[in-house]
Each structure stands twice: as structure tokens, then as C-alpha cells.
Amino acid sequence: MKLWGGRFQKTTDRLVEDFHSSISFDQRLYRQDIQGSIAHATMLGKVGVISQEEAAEIVRGLQELLEEIESGQVEFDVAAEDIHMNVEQLLTAKIGAVGKKLHTARSRNDQVAVDIRLYLKDEITVIRQQLKELIETLLDLAEQHLHTVMPGYTHLQRAQPITLAHHLMAYTQMFLRDRERLADCYKRADVLPLGSGALAGTTFPLDREYTAELLGFAEVSDNSLDAVSDRDFAVEFCAAASLIMMHLSRFCEEIILWSSGEFAFIELDDAYSTGSSIMPQKKNPDVAELIRGKTGRVYGDLLGLLTMLKGLPLAYNKDMQEDKEALFDAIDTVKGCLMVFRPMLATMTVRRENMAQAARGGFTNATDVADYLAKKGVPFREAHEIVGKAVFYCLQHNKNLEELTLQEYQELSPVFAEDIYDAIGVEYCAAARKVRGGPAPEAVLQAIARTRARLE
Ligand code: ARG
């Protein structure tokens, strides 16, 4: 028997039953569904829509049901469509007729909205914590690599010397923003829709503020139509998740490059690498590649949600049942990636000497030679021209800038003196960029301190 069977003369076609049922994926909301129902029944009892005894009986039944589900004793019924009707059906089977009063002044439309909001709020808290731990790992690594010089790149061409600490700190800023975005998204999820009914509220004198208090919602929705058709919070979450994935993916791309034989800047731990079934020598960065690959699915989840919502007239439409798989997939993917990414990073070996070697090549100190001239009064544009010629000369003579003799330098410009050699060692070049936000160890230490403070 369907909970909505009264108006119908025929049973649902078997095909339709399978097609529109959501229990296979919305059963993961069972805890939030029961939690929402307990609050709703308690509130109904408080305002006298049902008696206190009836409320108590319903709450007791729901608590028992929760334990049974948790211990794996319950099998859900596809014919009961979704988690909401499954819970109600199981409750009524358990406590009898009084169970049928639970759905007073409620619709599955406000019920599903409350369930997803409760679920997402918990998951946001978990993901924010994962990001916090990742940032802490990066800060610890940065502290160890304040003096590990490496080339910084633009266009993937060696550009200027920086340090590994500085490079890692770039990612801490991205993940800090990600945490803030999630905190902001949380605020929009933290609104109680229950009490909006199917679309038009209810004639029963509900105490929605009390329900909100019981469920831990900061706000109560102010328009019943909006409350049952709003999935902005899910879109916002998927957008924030997409950015997290984009940041992870860029980082993974670098890890993949850095662990190649051509770069050889790092070596991933054996436990976070995989081999080849045919090529015995291979050690592949599969974890990083898979995270990069999974980024696409989270973008897909975001686009799927936006597209699903764009043509919907107010208020609820069954299209919205499609919100859950996208949202769940984004949550699972981000959590799974963060879980494996942090230890992969924490266990990698840094090949400092290769990084320094790469920084010494590629004329990464050319800007510093130009700065040297500019500090002695040569207009920067002229200095740039002179050093461009110096680089050209070096390329022809297979030298780097540190290897030019003073005489060679002075042929390019009489301003050069013996102190040029102090100004262009790559360690010095990184350490001399003391500006706030720069790679000098003391600047990075300050950035680390500010980042730690923002994490608290
Ligand atoms: N399973 C539905 C969903 O996930 C619950 C709401 C159903 N409401 C309705 N009017 N059919 O969206």
C-alpha cells in the first residue's frame, strides 16, 4: 500500500516504481530524516497539534528505528520510494496508528530540504577539518624548507629563484580561501525549511523557531515557496568543492611533473605510488593523477545541478530528486581526495640538490642582475636591455651569469663591479626578496605565522 494510494485505482507500474524510487541513494539520509522527524514530532506535541503522549511515542519509535537501522537490521523497500516514506512506513509498522500522525503539517518537500541541509552541514564541518589538517601539514613542510631553493616558473619556463617553502605556502592560501568559502556556504545551509509544507506553509500553529532550536539551525526560512525549491546551498557547495578540486588538481599536476625523471624534484613514497604490469622500472604517481582526473566529476556535479535547476517553475518538481547524487558525489570525491592527498604529500622525499641545481640554470637570476644595475642608477629598462645581451652572450659561450668574468661584465656596462657576484647567487636572490608575501625565509616565516593565526 502506497502512503499516497487513496486517489489511485491502479498500482504503479513496476518500471515506474524502479525509475522514480530514490531509496537506493537517499537512504544515506536516514539519520537526518529521523532527527528531523523527532524534532517535528516534539514540536507538534509542544504546540498541541498532537498530544504530548503521542509525540513521546513517536519519538521513542523513531529512536528505536534509528538503532535498528544502525545495527543493520533494517531492509529498505523500493516500493516505498524514498527514505522519508520508508521511515514513516517502518515507524507505523512498529508503533501502530499513532505513527500516521507524524506527517501532520509536513510534506516530503520541506522534509527532504531539511534532511539535505542537516547532512550537508555535517559534511562541511568534516571537510573544513580535513582542509585544516592539510594546511597544517603544508605549514610544517614549509618550515622545513625555508632554505630549499628551487626555480619559480611562468609559462613553465624557469623564471626566478624561490624556495619550496614559498611554493607550498601558495597552496595554503588557496586552501584557506576554500575553508572560508565552505564556512560561508554553511551559513546558507543553516536555515530551517521545515514548516513550509508542500509549498504553501500550513494551517497548523507550528513553532518553527522551536524546531530550528531542536535541530540546531541558526535561521528559519521566510518564504515557503523558496524554502522547498531552494537548492542554492547545494550549488554553492559544489562550486566550493570544484575550487578545492581545482586547487588539488593544480598541485597534483606539479607533483606529477616534479616526480618525473626530467624534473626529479621529489620522489613519492612507495606506499603512495604504483607500478606497471609490463614495465618493471615504473613508479607512477597514480594517486595524483586520479585526483586530477576526479576534478572533472566534481565540475560535472556542479554543472549537473545548475542545469537541473535552471528551468524549474516554483515550487518543488521531481527533477530536484536529482540533486542528491550530484551533491553526494561531490562530497565523497572531495573527502576521498583530501584523505589520500595529505599523507601522499607528507611522505614524499624532496630532492633539494636537484631543485637548487635547476634554480642555478635557466638564468633565473637575470632579473637580479638587472636590479643590481638599477640600484646603481641605471634606468631599469636600460638595465633589462644590458642583461638581455649578457644572457645572449652566455648562451653563445655556454656559461651562466655567475661564470662571466668581471671584464666580460664591464664590457657590457662599466657600472658592474666586484660586488655583482654577491648579488646573483640563487640562494641570495631568494633570500633578498624580503617584501611581504615574498620568498625570503623571514617573509615566509611571517606568512606562516599569519596563516596559523587565520586557521584558529
Ligand atoms: N524523494 C524526493 C526527493 O528526493 C522527496 C520529495 C518528494 N516530493 C514529491 N512531491 N514527490 O526529491
JSON list of C-alpha atoms and ligand atoms in Angstrom, two decimals, residues 20-22 25-26 81-84 107-109 112 116 231 316-324, ligand 1:
[
{"chain": "A", "resi": 20, "resn": "HIS", "atom": "CA", "xyz": [11.33, 7.10, -9.66]},
{"chain": "A", "resi": 21, "resn": "SER", "atom": "CA", "xyz": [12.49, 5.42, -6.47]},
{"chain": "A", "resi": 22, "resn": "SER", "atom": "CA", "xyz": [15.34, 7.24, -4.73]},
{"chain": "A", "resi": 25, "resn": "PHE", "atom": "CA", "xyz": [20.78, 6.67, -2.85]},
{"chain": "A", "resi": 26, "resn": "ASP", "atom": "CA", "xyz": [18.78, 8.74, -0.35]},
{"chain": "A", "resi": 81, "resn": "GLU", "atom": "CA", "xyz": [10.03, 5.12, -2.90]},
{"chain": "A", "resi": 82, "resn": "ASP", "atom": "CA", "xyz": [12.33, 7.17, -0.73]},
{"chain": "A", "resi": 83, "resn": "ILE", "atom": "CA", "xyz": [13.88, 7.41, 2.71]},
{"chain": "A", "resi": 84, "resn": "HIS", "atom": "CA", "xyz": [11.05, 9.61, 4.02]},
{"chain": "A", "resi": 107, "resn": "SER", "atom": "CA", "xyz": [5.38, 17.44, 3.29]},
{"chain": "A", "resi": 108, "resn": "ARG", "atom": "CA", "xyz": [8.19, 15.46, 1.84]},
{"chain": "A", "resi": 109, "resn": "ASN", "atom": "CA", "xyz": [9.12, 18.68, 0.10]},
{"chain": "A", "resi": 112, "resn": "VAL", "atom": "CA", "xyz": [13.81, 16.43, 2.05]},
{"chain": "A", "resi": 116, "resn": "ILE", "atom": "CA", "xyz": [19.87, 17.59, 2.91]},
{"chain": "A", "resi": 231, "resn": "ARG", "atom": "CA", "xyz": [18.99, 24.28, -3.66]},
{"chain": "A", "resi": 316, "resn": "TYR", "atom": "CA", "xyz": [9.02, 21.60, -5.92]},
{"chain": "A", "resi": 317, "resn": "ASN", "atom": "CA", "xyz": [9.47, 19.48, -9.04]},
{"chain": "A", "resi": 318, "resn": "LYS", "atom": "CA", "xyz": [10.59, 15.90, -9.12]},
{"chain": "A", "resi": 319, "resn": "ASP", "atom": "CA", "xyz": [13.63, 16.97, -11.13]},
{"chain": "A", "resi": 320, "resn": "MET", "atom": "CA", "xyz": [15.01, 18.06, -7.79]},
{"chain": "A", "resi": 321, "resn": "GLN", "atom": "CA", "xyz": [15.38, 14.47, -6.65]},
{"chain": "A", "resi": 322, "resn": "GLU", "atom": "CA", "xyz": [18.42, 14.54, -8.94]},
{"chain": "A", "resi": 323, "resn": "ASP", "atom": "CA", "xyz": [20.14, 16.94, -6.52]},
{"chain": "A", "resi": 324, "resn": "LYS", "atom": "CA", "xyz": [21.25, 14.19, -4.18]},
{"chain": "B", "resi": 1, "resn": "ARG", "atom": "N1", "xyz": [12.43, 11.69, -2.95]},
{"chain": "B", "resi": 1, "resn": "ARG", "atom": "C1", "xyz": [12.01, 13.05, -3.16]},
{"chain": "B", "resi": 1, "resn": "ARG", "atom": "C2", "xyz": [13.24, 13.91, -3.48]},
{"chain": "B", "resi": 1, "resn": "ARG", "atom": "O1", "xyz": [14.28, 13.47, -3.22]},
{"chain": "B", "resi": 1, "resn": "ARG", "atom": "C3", "xyz": [11.37, 13.58, -1.91]},
{"chain": "B", "resi": 1, "resn": "ARG", "atom": "C4", "xyz": [10.39, 14.66, -2.18]},
{"chain": "B", "resi": 1, "resn": "ARG", "atom": "C5", "xyz": [9.26, 14.11, -2.97]},
{"chain": "B", "resi": 1, "resn": "ARG", "atom": "N2", "xyz": [8.22, 15.03, -3.11]},
{"chain": "B", "resi": 1, "resn": "ARG", "atom": "C6", "xyz": [7.24, 14.88, -4.03]},
{"chain": "B", "resi": 1, "resn": "ARG", "atom": "N3", "xyz": [6.34, 15.79, -4.09]},
{"chain": "B", "resi": 1, "resn": "ARG", "atom": "N4", "xyz": [7.20, 13.85, -4.83]},
{"chain": "B", "resi": 1, "resn": "ARG", "atom": "O2", "xyz": [13.13, 14.99, -4.00]}
]
